[in-house]
PDB file of N, CA, C and O in Angstrom:
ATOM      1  N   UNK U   1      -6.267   4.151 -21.322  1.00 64.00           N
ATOM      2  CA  UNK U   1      -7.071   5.175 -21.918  1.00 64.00           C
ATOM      3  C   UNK U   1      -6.224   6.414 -22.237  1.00 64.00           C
ATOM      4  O   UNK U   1      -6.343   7.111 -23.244  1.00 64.00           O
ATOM      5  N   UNK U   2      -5.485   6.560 -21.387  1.00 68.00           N
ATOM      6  CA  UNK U   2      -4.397   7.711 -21.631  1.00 68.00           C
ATOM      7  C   UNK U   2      -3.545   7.369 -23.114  1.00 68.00           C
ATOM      8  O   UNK U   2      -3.568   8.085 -24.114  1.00 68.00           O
ATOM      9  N   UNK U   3      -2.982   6.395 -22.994  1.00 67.00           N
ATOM     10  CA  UNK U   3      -2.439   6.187 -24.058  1.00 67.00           C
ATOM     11  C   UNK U   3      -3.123   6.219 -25.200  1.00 67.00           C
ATOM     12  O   UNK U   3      -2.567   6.296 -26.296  1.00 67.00           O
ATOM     13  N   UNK U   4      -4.364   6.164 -25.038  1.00 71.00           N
ATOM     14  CA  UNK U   4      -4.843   6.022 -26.626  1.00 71.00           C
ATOM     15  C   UNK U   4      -5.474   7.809 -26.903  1.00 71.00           C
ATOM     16  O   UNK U   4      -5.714   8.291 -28.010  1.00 71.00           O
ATOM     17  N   UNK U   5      -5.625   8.505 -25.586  1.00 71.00           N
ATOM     18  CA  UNK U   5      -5.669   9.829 -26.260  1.00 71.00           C
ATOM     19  C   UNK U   5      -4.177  10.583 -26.293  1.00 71.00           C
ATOM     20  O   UNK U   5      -4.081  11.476 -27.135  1.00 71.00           O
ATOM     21  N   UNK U   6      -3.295  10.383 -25.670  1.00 69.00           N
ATOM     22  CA  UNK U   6      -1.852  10.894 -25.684  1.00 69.00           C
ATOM     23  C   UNK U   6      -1.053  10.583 -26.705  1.00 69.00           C
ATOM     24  O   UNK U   6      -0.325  11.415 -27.246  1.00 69.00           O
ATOM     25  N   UNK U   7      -1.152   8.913 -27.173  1.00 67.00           N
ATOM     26  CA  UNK U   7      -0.518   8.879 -28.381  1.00 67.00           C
ATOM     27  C   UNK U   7      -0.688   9.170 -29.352  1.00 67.00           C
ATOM     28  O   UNK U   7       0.235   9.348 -30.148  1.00 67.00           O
ATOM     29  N   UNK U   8      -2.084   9.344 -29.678  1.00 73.00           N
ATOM     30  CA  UNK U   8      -2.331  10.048 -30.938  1.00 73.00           C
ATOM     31  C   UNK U   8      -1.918  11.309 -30.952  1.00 73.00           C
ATOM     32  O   UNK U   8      -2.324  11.816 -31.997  1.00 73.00           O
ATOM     33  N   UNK U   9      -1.248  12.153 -30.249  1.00 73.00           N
ATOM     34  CA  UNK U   9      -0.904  13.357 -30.438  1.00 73.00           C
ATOM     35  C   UNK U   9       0.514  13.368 -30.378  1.00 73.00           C
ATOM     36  O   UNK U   9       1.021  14.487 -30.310  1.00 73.00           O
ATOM     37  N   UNK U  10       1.439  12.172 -30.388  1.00 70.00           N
ATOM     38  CA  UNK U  10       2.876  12.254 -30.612  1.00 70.00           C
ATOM     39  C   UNK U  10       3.395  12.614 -32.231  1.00 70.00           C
ATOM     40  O   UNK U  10       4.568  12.419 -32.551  1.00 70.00           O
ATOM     41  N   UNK U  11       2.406  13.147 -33.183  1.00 73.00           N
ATOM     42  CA  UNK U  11       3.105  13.357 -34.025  1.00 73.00           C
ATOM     43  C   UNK U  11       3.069  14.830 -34.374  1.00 73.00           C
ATOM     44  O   UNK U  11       3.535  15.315 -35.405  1.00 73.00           O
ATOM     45  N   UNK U  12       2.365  15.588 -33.240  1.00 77.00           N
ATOM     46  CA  UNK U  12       2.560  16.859 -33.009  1.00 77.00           C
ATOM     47  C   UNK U  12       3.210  17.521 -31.984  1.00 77.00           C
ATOM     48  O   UNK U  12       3.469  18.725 -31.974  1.00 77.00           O
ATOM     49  N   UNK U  13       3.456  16.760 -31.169  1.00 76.00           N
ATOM     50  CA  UNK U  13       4.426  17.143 -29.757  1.00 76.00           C
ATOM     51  C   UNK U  13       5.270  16.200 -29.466  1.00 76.00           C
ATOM     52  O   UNK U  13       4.421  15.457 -28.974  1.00 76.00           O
ATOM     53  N   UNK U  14       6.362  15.533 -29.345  1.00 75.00           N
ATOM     54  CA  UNK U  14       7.181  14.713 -29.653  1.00 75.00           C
ATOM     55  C   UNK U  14       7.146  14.171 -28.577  1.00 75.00           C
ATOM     56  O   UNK U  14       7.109  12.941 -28.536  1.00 75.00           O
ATOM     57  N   UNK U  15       7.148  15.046 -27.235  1.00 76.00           N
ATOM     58  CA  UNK U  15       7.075  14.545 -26.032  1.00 76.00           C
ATOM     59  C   UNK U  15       6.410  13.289 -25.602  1.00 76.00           C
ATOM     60  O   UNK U  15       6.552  12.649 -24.560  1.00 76.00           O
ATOM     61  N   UNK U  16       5.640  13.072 -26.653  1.00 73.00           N
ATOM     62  CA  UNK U  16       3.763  12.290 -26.166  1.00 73.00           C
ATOM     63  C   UNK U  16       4.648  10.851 -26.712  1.00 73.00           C
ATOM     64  O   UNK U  16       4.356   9.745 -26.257  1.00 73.00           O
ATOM     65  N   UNK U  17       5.791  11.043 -27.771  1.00 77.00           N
ATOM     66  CA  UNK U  17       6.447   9.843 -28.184  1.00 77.00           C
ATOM     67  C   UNK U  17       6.355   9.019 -26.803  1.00 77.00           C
ATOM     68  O   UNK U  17       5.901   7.884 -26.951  1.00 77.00           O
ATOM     69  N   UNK U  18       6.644   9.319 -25.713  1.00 79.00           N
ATOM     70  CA  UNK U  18       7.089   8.224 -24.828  1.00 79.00           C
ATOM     71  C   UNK U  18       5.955   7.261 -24.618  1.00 79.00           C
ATOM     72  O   UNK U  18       6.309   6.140 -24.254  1.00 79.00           O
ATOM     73  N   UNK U  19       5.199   7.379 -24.706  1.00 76.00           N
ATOM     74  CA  UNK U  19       4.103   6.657 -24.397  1.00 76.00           C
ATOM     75  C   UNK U  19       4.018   5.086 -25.817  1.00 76.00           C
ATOM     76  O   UNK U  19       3.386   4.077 -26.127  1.00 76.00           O
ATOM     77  N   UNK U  20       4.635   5.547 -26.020  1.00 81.00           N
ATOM     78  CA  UNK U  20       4.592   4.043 -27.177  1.00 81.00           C
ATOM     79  C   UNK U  20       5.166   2.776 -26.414  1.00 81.00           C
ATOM     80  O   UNK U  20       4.908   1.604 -26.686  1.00 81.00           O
ATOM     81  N   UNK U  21       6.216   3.366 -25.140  1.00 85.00           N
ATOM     82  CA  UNK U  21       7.480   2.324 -24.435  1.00 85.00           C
ATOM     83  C   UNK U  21       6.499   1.546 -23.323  1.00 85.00           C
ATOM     84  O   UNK U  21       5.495   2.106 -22.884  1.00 85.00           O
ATOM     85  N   UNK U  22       6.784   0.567 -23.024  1.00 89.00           N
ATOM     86  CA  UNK U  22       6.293   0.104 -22.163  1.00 89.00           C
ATOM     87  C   UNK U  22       6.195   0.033 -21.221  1.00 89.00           C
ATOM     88  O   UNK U  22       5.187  -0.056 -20.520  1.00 89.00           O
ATOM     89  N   UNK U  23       7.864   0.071 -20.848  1.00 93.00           N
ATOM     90  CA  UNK U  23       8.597   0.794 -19.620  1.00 93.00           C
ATOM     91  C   UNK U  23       8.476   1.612 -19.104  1.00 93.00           C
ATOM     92  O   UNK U  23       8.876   1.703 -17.944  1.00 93.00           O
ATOM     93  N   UNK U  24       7.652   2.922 -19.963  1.00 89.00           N
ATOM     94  CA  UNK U  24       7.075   3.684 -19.044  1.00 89.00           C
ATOM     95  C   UNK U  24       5.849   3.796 -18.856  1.00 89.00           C
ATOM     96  O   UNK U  24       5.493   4.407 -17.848  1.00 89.00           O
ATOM     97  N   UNK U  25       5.225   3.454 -19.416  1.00 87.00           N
ATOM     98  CA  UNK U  25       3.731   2.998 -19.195  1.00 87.00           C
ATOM     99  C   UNK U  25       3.586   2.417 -17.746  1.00 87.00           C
ATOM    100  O   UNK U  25       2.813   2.718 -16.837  1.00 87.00           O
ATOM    101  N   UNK U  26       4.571   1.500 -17.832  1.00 92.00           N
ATOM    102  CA  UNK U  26       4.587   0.294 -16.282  1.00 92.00           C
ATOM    103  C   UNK U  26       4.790   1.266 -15.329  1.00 92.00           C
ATOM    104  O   UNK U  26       3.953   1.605 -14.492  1.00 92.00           O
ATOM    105  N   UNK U  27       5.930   1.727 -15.456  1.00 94.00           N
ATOM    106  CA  UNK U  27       6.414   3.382 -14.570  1.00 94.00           C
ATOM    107  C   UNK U  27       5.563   3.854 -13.869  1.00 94.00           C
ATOM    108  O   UNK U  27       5.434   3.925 -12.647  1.00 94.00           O
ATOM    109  N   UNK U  28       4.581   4.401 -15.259  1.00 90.00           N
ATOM    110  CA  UNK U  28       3.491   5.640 -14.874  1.00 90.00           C
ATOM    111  C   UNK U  28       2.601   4.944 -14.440  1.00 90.00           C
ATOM    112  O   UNK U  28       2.051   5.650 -13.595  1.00 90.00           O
ATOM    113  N   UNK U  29       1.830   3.476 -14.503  1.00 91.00           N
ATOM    114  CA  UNK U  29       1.183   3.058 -13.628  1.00 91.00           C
ATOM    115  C   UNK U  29       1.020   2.599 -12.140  1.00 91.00           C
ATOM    116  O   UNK U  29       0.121   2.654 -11.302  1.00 91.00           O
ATOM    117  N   UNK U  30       2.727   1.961 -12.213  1.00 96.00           N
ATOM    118  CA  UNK U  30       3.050   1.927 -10.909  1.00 96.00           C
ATOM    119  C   UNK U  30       3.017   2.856  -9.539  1.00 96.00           C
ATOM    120  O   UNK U  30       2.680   2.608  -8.382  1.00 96.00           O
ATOM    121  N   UNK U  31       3.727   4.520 -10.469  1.00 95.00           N
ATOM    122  CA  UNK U  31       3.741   5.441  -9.637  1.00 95.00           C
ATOM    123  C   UNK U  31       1.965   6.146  -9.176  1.00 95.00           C
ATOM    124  O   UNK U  31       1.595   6.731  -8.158  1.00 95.00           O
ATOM    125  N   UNK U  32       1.229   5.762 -10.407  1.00 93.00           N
ATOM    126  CA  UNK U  32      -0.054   6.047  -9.808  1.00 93.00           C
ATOM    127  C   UNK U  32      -0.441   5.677  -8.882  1.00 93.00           C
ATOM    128  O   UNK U  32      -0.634   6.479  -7.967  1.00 93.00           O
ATOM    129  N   UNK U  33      -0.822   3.825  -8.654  1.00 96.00           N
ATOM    130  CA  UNK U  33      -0.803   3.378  -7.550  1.00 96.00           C
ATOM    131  C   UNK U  33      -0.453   3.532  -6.511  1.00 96.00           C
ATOM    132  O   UNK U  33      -1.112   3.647  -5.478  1.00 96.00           O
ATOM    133  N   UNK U  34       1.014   3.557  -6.737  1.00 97.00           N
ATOM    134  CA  UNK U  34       1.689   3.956  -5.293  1.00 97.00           C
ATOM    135  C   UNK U  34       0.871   5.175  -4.788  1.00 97.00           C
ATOM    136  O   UNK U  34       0.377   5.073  -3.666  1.00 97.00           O
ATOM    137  N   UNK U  35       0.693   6.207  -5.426  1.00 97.00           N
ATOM    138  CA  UNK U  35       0.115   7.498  -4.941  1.00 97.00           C
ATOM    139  C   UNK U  35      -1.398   7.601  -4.415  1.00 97.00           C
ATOM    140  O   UNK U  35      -1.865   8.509  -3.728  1.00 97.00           O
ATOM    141  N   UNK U  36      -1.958   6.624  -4.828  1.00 95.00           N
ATOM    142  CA  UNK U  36      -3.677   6.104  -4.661  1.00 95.00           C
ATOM    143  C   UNK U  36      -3.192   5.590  -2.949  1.00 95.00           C
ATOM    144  O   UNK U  36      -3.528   6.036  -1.852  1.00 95.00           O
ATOM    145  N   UNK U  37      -2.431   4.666  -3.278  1.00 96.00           N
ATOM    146  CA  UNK U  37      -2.342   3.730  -1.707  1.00 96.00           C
ATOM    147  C   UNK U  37      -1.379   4.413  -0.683  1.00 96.00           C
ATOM    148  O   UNK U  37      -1.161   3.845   0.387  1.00 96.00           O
ATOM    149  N   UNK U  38      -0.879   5.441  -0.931  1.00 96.00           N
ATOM    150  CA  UNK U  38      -0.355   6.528  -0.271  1.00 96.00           C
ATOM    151  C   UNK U  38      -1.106   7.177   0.785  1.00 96.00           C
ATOM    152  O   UNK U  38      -1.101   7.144   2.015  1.00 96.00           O
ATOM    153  N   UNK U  39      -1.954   7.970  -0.407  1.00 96.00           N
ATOM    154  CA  UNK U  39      -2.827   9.121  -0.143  1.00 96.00           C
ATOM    155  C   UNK U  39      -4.262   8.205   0.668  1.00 96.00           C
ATOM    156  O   UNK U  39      -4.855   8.493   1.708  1.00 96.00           O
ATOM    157  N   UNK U  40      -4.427   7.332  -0.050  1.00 96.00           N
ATOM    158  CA  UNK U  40      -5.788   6.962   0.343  1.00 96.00           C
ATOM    159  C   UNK U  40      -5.742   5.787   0.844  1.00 96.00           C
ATOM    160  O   UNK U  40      -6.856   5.285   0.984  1.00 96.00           O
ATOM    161  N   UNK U  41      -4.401   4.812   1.343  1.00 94.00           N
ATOM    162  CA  UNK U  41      -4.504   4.418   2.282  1.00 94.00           C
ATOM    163  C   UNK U  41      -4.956   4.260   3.922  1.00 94.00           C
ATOM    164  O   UNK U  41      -5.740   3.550   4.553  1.00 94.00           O
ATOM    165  N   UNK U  42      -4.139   5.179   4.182  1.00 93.00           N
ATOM    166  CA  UNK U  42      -4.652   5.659   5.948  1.00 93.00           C
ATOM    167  C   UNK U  42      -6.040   5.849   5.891  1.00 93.00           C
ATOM    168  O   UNK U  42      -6.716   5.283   6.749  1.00 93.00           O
ATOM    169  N   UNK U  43      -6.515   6.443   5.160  1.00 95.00           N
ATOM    170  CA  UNK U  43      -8.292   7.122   5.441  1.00 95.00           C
ATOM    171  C   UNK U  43      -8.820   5.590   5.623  1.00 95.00           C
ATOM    172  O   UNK U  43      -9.248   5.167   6.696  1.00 95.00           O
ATOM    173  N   UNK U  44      -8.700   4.543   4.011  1.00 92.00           N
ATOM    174  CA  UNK U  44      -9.563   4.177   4.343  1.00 92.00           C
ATOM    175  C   UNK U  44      -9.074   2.591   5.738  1.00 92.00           C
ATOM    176  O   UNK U  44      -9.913   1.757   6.080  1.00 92.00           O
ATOM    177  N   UNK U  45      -7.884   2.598   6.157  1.00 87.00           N
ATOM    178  CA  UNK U  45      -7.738   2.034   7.550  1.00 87.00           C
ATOM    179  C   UNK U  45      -8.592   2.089   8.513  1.00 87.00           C
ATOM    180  O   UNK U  45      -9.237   1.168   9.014  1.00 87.00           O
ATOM    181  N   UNK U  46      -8.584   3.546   8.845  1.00 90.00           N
ATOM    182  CA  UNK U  46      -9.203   3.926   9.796  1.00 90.00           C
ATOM    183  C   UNK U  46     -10.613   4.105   9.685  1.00 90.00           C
ATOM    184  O   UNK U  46     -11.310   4.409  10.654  1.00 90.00           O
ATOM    185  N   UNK U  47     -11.130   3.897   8.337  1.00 91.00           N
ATOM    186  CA  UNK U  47     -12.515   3.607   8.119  1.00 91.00           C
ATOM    187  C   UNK U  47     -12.818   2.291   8.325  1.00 91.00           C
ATOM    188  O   UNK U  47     -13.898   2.012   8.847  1.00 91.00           O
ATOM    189  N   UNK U  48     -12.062   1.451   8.010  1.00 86.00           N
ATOM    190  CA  UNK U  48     -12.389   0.013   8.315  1.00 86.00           C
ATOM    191  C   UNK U  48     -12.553  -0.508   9.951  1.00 86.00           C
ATOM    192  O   UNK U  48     -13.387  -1.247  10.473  1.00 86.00           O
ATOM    193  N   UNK U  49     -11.130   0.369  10.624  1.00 83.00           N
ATOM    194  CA  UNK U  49     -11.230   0.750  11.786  1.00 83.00           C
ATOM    195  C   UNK U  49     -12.718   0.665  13.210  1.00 83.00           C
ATOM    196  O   UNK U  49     -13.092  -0.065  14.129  1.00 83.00           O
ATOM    197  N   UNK U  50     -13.120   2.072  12.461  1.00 87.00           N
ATOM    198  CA  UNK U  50     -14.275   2.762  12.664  1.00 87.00           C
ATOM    199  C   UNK U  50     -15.199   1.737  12.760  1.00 87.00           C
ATOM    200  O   UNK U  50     -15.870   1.822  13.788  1.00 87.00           O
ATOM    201  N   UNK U  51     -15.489   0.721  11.990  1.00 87.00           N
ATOM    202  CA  UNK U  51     -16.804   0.113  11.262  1.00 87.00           C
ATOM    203  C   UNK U  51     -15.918  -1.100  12.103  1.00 87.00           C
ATOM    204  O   UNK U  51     -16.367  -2.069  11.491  1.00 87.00           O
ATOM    205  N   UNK U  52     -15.063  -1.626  12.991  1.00 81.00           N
ATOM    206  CA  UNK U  52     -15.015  -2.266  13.995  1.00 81.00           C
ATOM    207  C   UNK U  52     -14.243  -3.963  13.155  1.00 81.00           C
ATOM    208  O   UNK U  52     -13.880  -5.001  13.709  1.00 81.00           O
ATOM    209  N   UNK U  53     -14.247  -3.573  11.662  1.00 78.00           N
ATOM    210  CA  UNK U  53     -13.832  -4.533  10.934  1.00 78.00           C
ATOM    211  C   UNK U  53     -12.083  -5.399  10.786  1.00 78.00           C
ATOM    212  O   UNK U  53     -11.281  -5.189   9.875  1.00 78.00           O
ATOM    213  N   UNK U  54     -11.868  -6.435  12.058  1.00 72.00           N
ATOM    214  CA  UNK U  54     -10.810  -6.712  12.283  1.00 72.00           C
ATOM    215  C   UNK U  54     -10.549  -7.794  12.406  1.00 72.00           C
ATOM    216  O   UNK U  54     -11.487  -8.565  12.604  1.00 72.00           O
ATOM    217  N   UNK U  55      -8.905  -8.438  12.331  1.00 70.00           N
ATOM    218  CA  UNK U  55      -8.919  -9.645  12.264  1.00 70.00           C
ATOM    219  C   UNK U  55      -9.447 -10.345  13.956  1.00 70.00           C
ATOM    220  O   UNK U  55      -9.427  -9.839  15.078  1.00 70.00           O
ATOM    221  N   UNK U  56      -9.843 -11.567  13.506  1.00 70.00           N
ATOM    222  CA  UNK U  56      -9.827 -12.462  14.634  1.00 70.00           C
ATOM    223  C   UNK U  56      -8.832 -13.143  15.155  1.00 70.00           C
ATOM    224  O   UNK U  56      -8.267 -14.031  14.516  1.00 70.00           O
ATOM    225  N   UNK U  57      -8.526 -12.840  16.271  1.00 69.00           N
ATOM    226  CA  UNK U  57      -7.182 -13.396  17.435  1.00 69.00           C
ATOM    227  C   UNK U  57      -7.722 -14.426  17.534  1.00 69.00           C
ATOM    228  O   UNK U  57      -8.906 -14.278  17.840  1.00 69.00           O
ATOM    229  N   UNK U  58      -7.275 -15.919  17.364  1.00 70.00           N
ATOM    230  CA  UNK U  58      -7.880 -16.874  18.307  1.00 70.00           C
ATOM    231  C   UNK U  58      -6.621 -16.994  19.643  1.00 70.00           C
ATOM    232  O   UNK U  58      -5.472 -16.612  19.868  1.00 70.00           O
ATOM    233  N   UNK U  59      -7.693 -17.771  20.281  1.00 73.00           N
ATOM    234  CA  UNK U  59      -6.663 -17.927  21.776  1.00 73.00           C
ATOM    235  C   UNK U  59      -6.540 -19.100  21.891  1.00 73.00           C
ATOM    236  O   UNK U  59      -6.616 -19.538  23.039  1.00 73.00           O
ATOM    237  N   UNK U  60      -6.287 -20.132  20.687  1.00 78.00           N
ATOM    238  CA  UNK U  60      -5.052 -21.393  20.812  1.00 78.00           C
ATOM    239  C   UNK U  60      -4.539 -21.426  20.322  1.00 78.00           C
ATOM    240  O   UNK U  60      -4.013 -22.518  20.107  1.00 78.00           O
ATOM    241  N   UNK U  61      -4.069 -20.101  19.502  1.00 73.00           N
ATOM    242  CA  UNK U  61      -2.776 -20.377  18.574  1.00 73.00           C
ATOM    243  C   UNK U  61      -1.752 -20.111  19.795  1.00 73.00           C
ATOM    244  O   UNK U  61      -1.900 -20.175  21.015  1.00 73.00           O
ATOM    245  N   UNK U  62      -0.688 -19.798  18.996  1.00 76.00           N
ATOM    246  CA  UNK U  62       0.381 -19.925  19.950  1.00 76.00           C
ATOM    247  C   UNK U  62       0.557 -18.529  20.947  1.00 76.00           C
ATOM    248  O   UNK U  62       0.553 -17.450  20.354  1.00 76.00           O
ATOM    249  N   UNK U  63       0.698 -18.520  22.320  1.00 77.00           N
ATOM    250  CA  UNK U  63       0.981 -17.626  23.162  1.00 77.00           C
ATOM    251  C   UNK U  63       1.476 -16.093  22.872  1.00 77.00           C
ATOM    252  O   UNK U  63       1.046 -15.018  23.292  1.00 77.00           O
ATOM    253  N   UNK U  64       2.783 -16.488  21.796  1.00 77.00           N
ATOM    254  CA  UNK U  64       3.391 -15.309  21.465  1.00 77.00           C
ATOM    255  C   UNK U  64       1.956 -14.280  20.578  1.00 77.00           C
ATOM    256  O   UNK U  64       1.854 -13.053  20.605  1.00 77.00           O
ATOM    257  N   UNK U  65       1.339 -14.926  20.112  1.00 72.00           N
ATOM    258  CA  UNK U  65       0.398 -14.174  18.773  1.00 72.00           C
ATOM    259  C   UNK U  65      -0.713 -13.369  19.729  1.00 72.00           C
ATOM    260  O   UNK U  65      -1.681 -12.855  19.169  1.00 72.00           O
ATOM    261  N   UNK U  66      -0.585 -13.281  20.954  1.00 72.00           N
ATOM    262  CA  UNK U  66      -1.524 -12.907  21.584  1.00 72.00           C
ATOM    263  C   UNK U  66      -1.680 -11.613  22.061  1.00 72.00           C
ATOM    264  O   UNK U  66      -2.680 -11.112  22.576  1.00 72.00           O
ATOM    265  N   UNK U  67      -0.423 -11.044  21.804  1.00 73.00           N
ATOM    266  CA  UNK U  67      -0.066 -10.078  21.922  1.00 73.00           C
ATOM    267  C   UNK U  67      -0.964  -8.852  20.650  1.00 73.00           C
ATOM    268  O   UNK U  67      -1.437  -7.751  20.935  1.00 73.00           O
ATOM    269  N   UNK U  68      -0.954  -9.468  19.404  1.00 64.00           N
ATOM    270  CA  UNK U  68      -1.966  -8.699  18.667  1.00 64.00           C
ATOM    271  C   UNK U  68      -3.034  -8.499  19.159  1.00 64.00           C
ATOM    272  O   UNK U  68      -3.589  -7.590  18.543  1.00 64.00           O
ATOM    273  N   UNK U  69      -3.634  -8.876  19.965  1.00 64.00           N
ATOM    274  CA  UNK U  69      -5.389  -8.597  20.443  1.00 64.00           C
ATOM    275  C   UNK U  69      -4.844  -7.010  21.815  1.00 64.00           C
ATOM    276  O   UNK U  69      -5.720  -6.384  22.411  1.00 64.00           O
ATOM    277  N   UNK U  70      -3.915  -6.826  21.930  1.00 63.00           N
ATOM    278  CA  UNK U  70      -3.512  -6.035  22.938  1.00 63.00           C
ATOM    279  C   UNK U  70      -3.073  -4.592  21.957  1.00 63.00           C
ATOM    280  O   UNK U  70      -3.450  -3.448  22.210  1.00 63.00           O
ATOM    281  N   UNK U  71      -2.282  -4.957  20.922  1.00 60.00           N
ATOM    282  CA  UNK U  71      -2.034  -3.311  20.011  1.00 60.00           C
ATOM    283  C   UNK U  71      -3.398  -3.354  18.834  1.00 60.00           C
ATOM    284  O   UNK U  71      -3.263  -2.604  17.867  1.00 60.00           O
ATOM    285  N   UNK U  72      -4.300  -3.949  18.881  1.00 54.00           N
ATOM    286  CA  UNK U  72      -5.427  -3.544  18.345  1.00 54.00           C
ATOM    287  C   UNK U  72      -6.251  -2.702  18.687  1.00 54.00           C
ATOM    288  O   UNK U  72      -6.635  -1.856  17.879  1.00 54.00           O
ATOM    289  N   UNK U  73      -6.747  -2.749  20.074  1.00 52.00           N
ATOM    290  CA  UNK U  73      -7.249  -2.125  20.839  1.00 52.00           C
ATOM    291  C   UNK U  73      -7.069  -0.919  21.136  1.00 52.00           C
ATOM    292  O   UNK U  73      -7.735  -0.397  22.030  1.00 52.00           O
TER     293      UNK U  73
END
């Protein structure tokens, strides 16, 4: 959506040219994300947290894995 209001204005601000590349398109989406799952990662963890929503330990897998039901808690 950006691109289609930003590029139309590259033939008045030259700057807005970049947006034609793809490469940065990918860029600028990537770095969004990253910044979404940054920022708004942790919150919503600990909301899932909260609401008690976690994996299930079983107790015949193997011995070593048992140890997750202990740093969950």
């Amino acid at each position: 959506m950006l691109y289609q209001l930003l590029y139309a204005l590259h033939e008045r601000v030259s700057a807005f040219n970049v947006f034609k590349y793809q490469t940065f398109r990918t860029l600028a989406a990537f770095l969004t994300a990253f910044f979404f799952c940054w920022v708004l990662g942790p919150q919503f963890i600990r909301r899932l947290q909260s609401r008690q929503l976690k994996q299930v330990i079983r107790t015949d897998g193997p011995q070593s894995h048992l140890f997750k039901s202990v740093l969950s808690d």
